[in-house]
Short mmCIF file of C-alpha atoms in Angstrom, two decimals:
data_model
loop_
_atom_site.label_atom_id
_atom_site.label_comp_id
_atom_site.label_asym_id
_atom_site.label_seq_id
_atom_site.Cartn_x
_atom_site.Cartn_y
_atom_site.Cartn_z
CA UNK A 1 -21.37 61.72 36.96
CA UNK A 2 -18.71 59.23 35.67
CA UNK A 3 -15.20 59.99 36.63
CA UNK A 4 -12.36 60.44 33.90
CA UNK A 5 -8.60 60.43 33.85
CA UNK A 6 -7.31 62.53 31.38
CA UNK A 7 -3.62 62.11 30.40
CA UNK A 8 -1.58 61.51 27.33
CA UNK A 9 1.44 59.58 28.70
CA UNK A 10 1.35 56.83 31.64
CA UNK A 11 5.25 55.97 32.73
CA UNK A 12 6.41 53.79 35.33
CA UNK A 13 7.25 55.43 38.46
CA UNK A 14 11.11 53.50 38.80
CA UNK A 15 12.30 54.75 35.43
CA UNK A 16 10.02 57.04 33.85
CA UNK A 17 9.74 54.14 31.17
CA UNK A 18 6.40 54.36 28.72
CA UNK A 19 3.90 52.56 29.61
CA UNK A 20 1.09 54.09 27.62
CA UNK A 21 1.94 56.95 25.07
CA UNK A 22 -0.18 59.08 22.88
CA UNK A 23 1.24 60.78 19.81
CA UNK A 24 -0.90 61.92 17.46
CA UNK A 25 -3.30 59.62 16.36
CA UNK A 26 -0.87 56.91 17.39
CA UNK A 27 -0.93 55.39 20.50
CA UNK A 28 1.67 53.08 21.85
CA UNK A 29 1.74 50.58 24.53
CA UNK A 30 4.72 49.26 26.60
CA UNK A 31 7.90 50.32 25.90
CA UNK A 32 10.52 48.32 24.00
CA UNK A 33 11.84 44.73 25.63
CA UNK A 34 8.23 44.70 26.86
CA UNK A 35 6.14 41.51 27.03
CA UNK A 36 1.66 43.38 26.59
CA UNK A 37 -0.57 40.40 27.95
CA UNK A 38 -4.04 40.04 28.34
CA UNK A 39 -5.66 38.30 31.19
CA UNK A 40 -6.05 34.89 31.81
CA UNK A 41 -9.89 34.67 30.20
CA UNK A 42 -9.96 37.99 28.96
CA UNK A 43 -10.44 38.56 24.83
CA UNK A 44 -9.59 40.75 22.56
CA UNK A 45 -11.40 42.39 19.26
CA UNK A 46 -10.22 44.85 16.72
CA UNK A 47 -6.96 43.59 16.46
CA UNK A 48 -6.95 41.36 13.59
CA UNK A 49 -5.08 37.79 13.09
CA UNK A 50 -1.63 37.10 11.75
CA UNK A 51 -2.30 33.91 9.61
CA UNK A 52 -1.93 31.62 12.41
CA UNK A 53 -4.74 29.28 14.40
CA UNK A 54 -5.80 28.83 18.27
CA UNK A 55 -5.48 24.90 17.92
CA UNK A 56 -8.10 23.11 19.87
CA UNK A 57 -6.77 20.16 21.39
CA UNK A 58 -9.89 17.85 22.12
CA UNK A 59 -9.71 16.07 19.14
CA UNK A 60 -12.58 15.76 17.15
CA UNK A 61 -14.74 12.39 16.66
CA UNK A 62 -17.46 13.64 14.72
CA UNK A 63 -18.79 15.76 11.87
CA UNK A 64 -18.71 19.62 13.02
CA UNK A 65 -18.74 23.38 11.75
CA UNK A 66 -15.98 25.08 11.67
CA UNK A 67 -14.85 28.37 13.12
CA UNK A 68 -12.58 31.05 12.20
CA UNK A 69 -9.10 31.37 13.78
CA UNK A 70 -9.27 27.59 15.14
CA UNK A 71 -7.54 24.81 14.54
CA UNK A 72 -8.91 21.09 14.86
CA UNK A 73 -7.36 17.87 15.30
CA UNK A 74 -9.79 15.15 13.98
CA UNK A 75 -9.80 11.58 14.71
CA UNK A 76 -11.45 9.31 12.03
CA UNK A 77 -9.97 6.07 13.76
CA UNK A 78 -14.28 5.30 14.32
CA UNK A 79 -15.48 6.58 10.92
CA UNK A 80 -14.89 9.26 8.13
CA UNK A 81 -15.41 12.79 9.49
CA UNK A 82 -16.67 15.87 7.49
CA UNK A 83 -15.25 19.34 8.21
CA UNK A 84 -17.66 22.03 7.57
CA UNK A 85 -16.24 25.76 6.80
CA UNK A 86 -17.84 28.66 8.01
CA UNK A 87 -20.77 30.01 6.45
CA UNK A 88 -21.16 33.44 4.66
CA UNK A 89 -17.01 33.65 5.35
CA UNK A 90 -15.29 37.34 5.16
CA UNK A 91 -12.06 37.96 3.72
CA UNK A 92 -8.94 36.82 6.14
CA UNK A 93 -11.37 33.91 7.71
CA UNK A 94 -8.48 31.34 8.99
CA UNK A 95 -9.24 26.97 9.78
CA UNK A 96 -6.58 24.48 10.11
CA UNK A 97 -7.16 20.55 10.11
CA UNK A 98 -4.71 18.15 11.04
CA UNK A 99 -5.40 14.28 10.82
CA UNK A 100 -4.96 13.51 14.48
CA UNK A 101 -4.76 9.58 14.38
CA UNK A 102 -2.90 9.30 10.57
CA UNK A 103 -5.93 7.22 10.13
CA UNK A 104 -7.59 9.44 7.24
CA UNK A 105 -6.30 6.62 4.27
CA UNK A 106 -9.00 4.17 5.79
CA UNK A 107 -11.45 7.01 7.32
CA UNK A 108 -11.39 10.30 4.83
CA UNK A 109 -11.68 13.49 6.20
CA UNK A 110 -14.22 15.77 4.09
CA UNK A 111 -14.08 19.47 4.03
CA UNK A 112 -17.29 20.82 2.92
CA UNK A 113 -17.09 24.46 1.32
CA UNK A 114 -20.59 25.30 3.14
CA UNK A 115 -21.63 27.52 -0.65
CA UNK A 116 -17.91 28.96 -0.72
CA UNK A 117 -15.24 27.88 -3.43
CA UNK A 118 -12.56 26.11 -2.29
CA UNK A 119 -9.64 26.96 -4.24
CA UNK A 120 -11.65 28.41 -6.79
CA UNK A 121 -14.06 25.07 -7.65
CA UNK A 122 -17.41 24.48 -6.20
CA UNK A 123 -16.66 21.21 -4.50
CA UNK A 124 -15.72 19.88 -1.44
CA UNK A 125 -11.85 18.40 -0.43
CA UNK A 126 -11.24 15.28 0.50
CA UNK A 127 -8.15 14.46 2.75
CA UNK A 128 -7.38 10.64 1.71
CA UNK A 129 -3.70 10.48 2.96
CA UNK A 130 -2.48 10.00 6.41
CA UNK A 131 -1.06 12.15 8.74
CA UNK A 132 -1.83 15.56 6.74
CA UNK A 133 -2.61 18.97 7.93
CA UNK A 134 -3.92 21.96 6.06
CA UNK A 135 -4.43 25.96 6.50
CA UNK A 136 -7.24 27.37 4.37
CA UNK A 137 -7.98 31.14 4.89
CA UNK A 138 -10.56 32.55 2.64
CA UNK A 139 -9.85 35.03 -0.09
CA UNK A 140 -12.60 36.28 -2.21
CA UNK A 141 -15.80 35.00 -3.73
CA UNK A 142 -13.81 33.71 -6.59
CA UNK A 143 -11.51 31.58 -5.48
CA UNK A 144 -12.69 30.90 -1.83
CA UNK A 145 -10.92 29.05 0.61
CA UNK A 146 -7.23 29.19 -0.37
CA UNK A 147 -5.09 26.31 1.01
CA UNK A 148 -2.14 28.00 2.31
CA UNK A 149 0.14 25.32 3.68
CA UNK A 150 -0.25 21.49 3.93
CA UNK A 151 1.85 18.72 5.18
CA UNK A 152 2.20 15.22 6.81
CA UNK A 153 4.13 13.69 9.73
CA UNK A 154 6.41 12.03 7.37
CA UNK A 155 7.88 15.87 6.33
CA UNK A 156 8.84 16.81 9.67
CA UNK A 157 12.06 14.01 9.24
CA UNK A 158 14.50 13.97 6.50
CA UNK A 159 13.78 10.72 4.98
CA UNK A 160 13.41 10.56 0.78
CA UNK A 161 11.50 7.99 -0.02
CA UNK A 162 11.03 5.98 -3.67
CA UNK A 163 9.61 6.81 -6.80
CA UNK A 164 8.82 4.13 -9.39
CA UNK A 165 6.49 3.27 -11.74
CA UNK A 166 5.50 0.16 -13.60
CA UNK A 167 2.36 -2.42 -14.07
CA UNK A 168 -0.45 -2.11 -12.26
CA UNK A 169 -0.25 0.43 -9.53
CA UNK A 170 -2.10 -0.08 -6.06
CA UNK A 171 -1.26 1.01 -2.72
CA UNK A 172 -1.50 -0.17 0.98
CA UNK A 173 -1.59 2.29 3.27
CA UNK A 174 1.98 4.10 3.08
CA UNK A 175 3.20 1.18 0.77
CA UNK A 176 3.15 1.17 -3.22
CA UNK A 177 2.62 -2.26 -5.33
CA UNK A 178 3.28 -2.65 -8.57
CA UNK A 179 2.05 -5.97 -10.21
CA UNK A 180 3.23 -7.22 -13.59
CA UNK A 181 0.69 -9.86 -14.71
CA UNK A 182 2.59 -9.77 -18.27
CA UNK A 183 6.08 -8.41 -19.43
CA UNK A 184 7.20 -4.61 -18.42
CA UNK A 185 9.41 -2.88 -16.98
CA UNK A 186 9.78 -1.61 -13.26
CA UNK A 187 11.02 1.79 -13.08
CA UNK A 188 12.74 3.98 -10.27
CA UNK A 189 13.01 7.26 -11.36
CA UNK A 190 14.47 7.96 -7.33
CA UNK A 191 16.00 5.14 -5.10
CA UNK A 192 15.69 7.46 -1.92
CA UNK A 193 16.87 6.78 1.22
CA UNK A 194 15.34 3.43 2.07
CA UNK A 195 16.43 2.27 -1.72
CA UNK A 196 15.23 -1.38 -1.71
CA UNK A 197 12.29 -3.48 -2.62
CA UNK A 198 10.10 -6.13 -1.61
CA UNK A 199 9.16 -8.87 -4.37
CA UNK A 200 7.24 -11.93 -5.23
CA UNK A 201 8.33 -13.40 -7.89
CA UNK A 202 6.29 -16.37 -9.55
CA UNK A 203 7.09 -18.40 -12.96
CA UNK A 204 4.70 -20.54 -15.09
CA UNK A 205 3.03 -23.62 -14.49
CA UNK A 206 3.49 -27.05 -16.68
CA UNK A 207 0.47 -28.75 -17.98
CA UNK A 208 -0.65 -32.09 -17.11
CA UNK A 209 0.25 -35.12 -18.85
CA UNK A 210 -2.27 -37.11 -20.43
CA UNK A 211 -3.40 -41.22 -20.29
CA UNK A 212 -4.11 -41.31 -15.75
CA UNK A 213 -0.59 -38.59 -16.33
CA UNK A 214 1.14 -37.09 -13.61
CA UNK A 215 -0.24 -33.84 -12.49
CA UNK A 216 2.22 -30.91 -13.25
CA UNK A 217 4.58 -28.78 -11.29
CA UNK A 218 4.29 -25.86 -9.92
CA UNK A 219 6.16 -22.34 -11.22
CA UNK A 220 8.70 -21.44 -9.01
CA UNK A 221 7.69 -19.36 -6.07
CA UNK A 222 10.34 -16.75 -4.36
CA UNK A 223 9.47 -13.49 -2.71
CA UNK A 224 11.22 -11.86 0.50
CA UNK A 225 9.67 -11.88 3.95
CA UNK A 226 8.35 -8.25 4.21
CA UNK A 227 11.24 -6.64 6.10
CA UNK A 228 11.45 -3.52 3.42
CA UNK A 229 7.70 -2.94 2.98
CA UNK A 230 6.22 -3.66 6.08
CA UNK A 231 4.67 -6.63 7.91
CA UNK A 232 2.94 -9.33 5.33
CA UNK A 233 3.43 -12.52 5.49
CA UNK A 234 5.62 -14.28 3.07
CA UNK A 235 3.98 -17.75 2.94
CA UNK A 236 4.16 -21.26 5.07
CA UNK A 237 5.93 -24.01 3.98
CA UNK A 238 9.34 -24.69 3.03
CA UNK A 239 9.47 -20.92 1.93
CA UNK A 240 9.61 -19.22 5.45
CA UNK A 241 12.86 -18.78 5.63
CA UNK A 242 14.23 -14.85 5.56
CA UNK A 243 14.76 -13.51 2.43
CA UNK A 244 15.83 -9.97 2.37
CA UNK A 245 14.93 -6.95 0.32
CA UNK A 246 16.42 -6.12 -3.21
CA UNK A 247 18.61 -3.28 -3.30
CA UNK A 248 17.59 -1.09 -6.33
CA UNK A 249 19.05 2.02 -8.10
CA UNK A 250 17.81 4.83 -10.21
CA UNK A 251 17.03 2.79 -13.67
CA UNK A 252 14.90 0.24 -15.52
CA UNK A 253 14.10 -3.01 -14.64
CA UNK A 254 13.07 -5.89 -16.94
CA UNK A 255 10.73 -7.95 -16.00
CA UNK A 256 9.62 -11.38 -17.27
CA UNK A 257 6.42 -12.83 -16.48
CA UNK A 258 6.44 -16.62 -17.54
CA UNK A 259 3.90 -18.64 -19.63
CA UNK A 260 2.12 -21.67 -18.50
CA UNK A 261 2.71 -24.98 -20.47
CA UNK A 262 -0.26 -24.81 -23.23
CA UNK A 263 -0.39 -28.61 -23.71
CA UNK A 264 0.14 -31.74 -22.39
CA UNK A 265 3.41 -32.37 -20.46
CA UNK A 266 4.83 -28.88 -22.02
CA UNK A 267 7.20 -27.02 -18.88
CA UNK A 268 5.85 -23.55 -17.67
CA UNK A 269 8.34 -20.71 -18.52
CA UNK A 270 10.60 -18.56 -16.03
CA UNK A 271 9.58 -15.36 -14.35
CA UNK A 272 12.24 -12.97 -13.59
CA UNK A 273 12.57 -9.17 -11.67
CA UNK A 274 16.43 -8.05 -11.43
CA UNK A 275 18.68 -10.83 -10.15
CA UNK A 276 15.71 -13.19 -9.25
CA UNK A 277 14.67 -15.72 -11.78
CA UNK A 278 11.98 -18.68 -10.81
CA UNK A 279 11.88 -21.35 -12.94
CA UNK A 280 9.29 -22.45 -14.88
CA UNK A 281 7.02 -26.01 -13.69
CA UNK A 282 8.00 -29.41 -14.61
CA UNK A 283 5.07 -31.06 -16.90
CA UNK A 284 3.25 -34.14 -15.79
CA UNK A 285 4.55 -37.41 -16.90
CA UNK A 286 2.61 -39.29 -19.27
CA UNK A 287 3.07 -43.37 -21.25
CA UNK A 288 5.63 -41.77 -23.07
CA UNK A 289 7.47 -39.78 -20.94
CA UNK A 290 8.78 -39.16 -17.88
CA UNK A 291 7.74 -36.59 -15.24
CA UNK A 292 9.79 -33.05 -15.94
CA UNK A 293 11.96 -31.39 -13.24
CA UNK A 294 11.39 -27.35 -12.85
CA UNK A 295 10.57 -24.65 -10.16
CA UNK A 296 8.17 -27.74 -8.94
CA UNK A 297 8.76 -31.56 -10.21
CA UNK A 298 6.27 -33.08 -12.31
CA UNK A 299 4.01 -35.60 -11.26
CA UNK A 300 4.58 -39.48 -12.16
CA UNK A 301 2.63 -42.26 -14.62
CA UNK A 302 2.50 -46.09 -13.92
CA UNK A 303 4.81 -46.63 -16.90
CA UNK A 304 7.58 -43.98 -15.31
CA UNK A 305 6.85 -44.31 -11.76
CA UNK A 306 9.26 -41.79 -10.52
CA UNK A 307 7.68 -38.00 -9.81
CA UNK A 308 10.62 -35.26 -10.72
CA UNK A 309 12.28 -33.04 -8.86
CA UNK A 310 11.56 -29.25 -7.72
CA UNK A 311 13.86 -26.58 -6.83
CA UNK A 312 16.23 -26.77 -10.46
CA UNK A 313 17.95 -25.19 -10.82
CA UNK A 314 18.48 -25.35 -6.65
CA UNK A 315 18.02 -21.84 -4.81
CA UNK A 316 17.97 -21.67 -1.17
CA UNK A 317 15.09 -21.26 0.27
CA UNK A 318 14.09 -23.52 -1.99
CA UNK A 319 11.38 -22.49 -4.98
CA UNK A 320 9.55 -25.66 -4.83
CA UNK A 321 8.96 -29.37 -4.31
CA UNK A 322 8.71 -32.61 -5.84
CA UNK A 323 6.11 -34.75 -7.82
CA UNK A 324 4.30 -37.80 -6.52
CA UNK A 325 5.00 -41.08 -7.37
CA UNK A 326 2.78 -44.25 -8.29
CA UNK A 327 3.37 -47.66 -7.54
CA UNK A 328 4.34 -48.79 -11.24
CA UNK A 329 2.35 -51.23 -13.84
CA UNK A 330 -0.34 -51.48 -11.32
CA UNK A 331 -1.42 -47.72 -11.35
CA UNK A 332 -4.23 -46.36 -12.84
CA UNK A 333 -3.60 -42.92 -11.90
CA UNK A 334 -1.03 -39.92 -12.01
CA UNK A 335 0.95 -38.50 -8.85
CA UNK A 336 0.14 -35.18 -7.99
CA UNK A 337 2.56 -31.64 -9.46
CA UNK A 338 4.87 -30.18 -6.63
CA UNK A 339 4.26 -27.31 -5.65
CA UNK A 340 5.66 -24.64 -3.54
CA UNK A 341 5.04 -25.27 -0.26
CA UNK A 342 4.61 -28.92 -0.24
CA UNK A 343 5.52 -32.21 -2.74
CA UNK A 344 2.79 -33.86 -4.67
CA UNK A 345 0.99 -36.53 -3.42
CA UNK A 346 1.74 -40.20 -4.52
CA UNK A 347 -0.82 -42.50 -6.46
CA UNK A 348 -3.24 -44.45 -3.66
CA UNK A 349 -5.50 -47.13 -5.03
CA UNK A 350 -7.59 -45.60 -7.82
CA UNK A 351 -7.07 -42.10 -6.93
CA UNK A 352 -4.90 -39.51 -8.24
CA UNK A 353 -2.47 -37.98 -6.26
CA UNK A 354 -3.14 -34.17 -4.84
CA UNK A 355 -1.15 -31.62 -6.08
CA UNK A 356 1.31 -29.94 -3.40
CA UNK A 357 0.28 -26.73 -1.72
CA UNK A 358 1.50 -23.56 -2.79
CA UNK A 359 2.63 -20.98 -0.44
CA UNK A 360 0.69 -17.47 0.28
CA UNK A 361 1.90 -14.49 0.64
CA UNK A 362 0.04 -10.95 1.82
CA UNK A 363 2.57 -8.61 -0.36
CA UNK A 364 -0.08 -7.20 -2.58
CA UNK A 365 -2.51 -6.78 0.98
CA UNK A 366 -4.58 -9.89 0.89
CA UNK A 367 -3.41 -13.16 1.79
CA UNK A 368 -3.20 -15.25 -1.74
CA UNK A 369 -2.20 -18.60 -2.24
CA UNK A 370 0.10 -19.43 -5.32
CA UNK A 371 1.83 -21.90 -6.84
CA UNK A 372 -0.01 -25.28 -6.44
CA UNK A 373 0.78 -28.45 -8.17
CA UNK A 374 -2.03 -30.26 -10.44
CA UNK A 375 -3.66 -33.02 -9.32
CA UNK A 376 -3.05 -36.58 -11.17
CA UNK A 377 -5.21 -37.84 -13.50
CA UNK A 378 -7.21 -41.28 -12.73
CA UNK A 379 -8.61 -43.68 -15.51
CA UNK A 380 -11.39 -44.87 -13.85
CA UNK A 381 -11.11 -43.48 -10.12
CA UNK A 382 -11.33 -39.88 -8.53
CA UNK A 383 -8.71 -36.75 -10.21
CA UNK A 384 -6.80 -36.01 -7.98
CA UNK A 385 -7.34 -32.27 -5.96
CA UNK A 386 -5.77 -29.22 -6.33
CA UNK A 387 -5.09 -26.14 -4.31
CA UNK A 388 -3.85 -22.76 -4.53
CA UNK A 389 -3.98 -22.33 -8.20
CA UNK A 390 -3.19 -25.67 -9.57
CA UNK A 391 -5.63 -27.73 -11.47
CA UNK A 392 -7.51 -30.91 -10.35
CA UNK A 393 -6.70 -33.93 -12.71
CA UNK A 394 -9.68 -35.58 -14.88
CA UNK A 395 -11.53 -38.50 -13.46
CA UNK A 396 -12.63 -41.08 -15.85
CA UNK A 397 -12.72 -39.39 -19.59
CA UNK A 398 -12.04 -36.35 -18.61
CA UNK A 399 -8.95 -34.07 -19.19
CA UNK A 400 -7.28 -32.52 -16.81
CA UNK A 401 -8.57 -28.68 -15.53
CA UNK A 402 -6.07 -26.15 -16.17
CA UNK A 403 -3.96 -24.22 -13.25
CA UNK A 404 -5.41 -20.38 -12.97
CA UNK A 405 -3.94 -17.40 -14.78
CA UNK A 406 -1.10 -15.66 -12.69
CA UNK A 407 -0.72 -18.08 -10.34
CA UNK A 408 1.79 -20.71 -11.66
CA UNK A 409 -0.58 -23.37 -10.71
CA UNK A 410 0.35 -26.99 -12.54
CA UNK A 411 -2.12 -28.46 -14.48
CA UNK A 412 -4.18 -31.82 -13.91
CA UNK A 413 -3.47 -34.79 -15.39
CA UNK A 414 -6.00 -35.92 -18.21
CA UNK A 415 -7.74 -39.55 -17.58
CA UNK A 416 -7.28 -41.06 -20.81
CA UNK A 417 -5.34 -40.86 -24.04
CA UNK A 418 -7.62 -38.39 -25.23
CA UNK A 419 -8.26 -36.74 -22.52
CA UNK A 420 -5.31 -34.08 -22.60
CA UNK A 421 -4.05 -32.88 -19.26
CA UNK A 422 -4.81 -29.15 -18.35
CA UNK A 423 -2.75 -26.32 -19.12
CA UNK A 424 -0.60 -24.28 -16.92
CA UNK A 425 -1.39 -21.24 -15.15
CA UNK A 426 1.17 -17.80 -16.11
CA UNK A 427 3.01 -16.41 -13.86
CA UNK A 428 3.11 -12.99 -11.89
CA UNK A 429 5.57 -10.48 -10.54
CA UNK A 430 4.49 -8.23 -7.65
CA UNK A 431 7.15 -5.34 -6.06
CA UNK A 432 6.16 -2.96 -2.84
CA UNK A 433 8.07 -0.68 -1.08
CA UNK A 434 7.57 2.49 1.61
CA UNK A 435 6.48 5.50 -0.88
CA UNK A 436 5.30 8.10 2.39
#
């Protein structure tokens, strides 16, 4: 025969204190100021949950289901994880997910609604951001899982960060870029807390002059080195030193992306983003005239032997270089553009002097080379080359090639009188900052 104890109060002996009471259909355990506990790896049922998660604190690695009342800490730093929620759920279900690495921007994190609704659409969620955690409990057939709080690491500080918008939007990882590859107009709706910028700031490329010309100069490169947005490097060259970040305020920005030269010899035009203005290239010399000075210096023709200078108006660091030179009536060729991280080349033999280097930066994510001069033109002889955006000049007969779009590349020199040298390449404007 089993034994039974039948009482309806249990007290403490010392001070008569409740320990269990019965009153009615209530019952009531402890008495007040009392801590109940269960057992270390004892469980409970009946009892319902209170909206809150047992967080598991192996962090996840791989795809896996879901259950109720836990809470998992997943680490895509291998590979994109999917969540799966519990099948056949019942009302009050409970799952938290937080991003355990702040890696989910390269590796997504999938929740997959396993035939439930999640927030009321038949489709899975996709965490894309870094550092976020979520709480979905499930509510009804109709609207599913609910998402009932979310956040990132960022939140748990005080720090406002920027809104703008403008151009072409992108971002890298916590950092927004906004690239103006024509005229607009950068706008901060909310300078925040860390209430400056990052910029690159590149103006148009001359063309090439014609008859062996001079290879044209470079738009002006000048960007600061990364210290507001993050690490990226701001180019090699004589552009290394550093260049801070641009304070900005709640308002609209201007900006000016410049034209390249569309003919022979014609100066690229300036690019500008607040008080930051590169000056357009210096056109190639040709028999008629002399090399032009700009952002980068044009390069020089037998007749006008001199390439022109870079850097005018003068900045510090400085925006650009010099043209090459040729060695006067006995030239057949054009000296190479400036450009921004080097001077053009002078004339040797036959050849046309190489543009200068431009000067690469990684502000928009991927390193990019910009700004190169054009190469000089040669009447009988090799063009000379051309590098980061600047056009090769024309060998024998041939005109000069044209410096690419949004680069401020000079163009080439053209070989002959009517062979025309190439055309400039436009500038660009690129801004980043911290926007999580």
């Amino acid at each position: 025969m089993t034994s039974k104890i039948k009482v309806d109060n249990i007290n403490k002996v010392s001070d008569d204190s409740n320990i269990i009471k019965k009153c009615g259909t209530t019952i009531t355990l402890g008495a007040s100021g009392d801590t109940i506990a269960l057992a270390s790896g004892a469980s409970q049922t009946g009892f319902g949950r209170t909206g809150t998660v047992d967080w598991d604190t192996t962090a996840k690695t791989a795809s896996f289901t879901a259950v109720s009342g836990n809470g998992y800490f997943v680490n895509t730093t291998s590979g994109a994880i999917t969540v799966t929620l519990p099948a056949s759920p019942s009302a009050g279900d409970i799952v938290a997910v937080s991003d355990y690495a702040a890696t989910s921007v390269t590796n997504n994190i999938t929740i997959a609604r396993n035939g439930s609704n999640i927030e009321g659409s038949a489709t899975n969620l996709t965490i894309e951001n870094n550092g976020i955690a979520m709480t979905f409990v499930y509510v009804d057939g109709t609207r599913g899982w609910k998402t009932v709080s979310a956040g990132k690491e960022g939140d748990n500080s005080s720090v406002v960060y920027m809104e703008a918008t403008g151009g072409t939007e992108t971002t890298c990882g916590d950092y927004k870029i906004h690239t103006f590859t024509g005229p607009g107009t950068f706008c901060v709706s909310a300078a925040g807390d860390i209430a400056t910028v990052d910029y690159m700031v590149v103006a148009g490329g001359a063309a090439g002059g014609c008859n062996h010309g001079g290879g044209a100069g470079a738009g002006g490169w000048r960007a600061s080195n990364g210290t507001s947005s993050g690490s990226y490097c701001a180019g090699p060259g004589p552009l290394t030193s550093p260049v801070s970040a641009l304070p900005v305020s709640a308002q609209g920005y201007p900006i000016t992306v410049g034209g390249g030269g569309a003919s022979s010899r014609n100066p690229g035009s300036n690019s500008s983003f607040s008080s930051i203005t590169s000056a357009g290239g210096g056109g190639g010399a040709n028999d008629c005239n002399s090399a032009g000075s700009g952002g980068s210096g044009g390069g020089a023709h037998r007749e006008r032997p001199s390439g022109a200078a870079g850097n005018t108006p003068p900045v510090s660091p400085p925006q650009g270089s010099g043209g090459g030179s040729t060695s006067g009536g006995g030239s057949i060729a054009g000296g190479g553009g400036g450009g921004a991280g080097s001077p053009g080349t002078p004339v040797s033999g036959a050849a046309g002097g190489a543009g200068g280097t431009g000067s690469t930066s990684s502000i928009n994510g991927t390193p990019t080379g910009r700004a190169g001069g054009g190469g000089g033109g040669a009447y009988s002889g090799c063009g000379g080359s051309a590098s980061d955006g600047g056009g090769a000049g024309g060998p024998s007969c041939q005109a000069g090639t044209a410096g690419a779009d949004n680069t401020g590349g000079g163009g080439g020199g053209g070989s002959t009188s009517s062979a025309a040298g190439g055309a400039g390449g436009s500038g660009i404007v690129i801004i980043r900052y911290k926007f999580q």
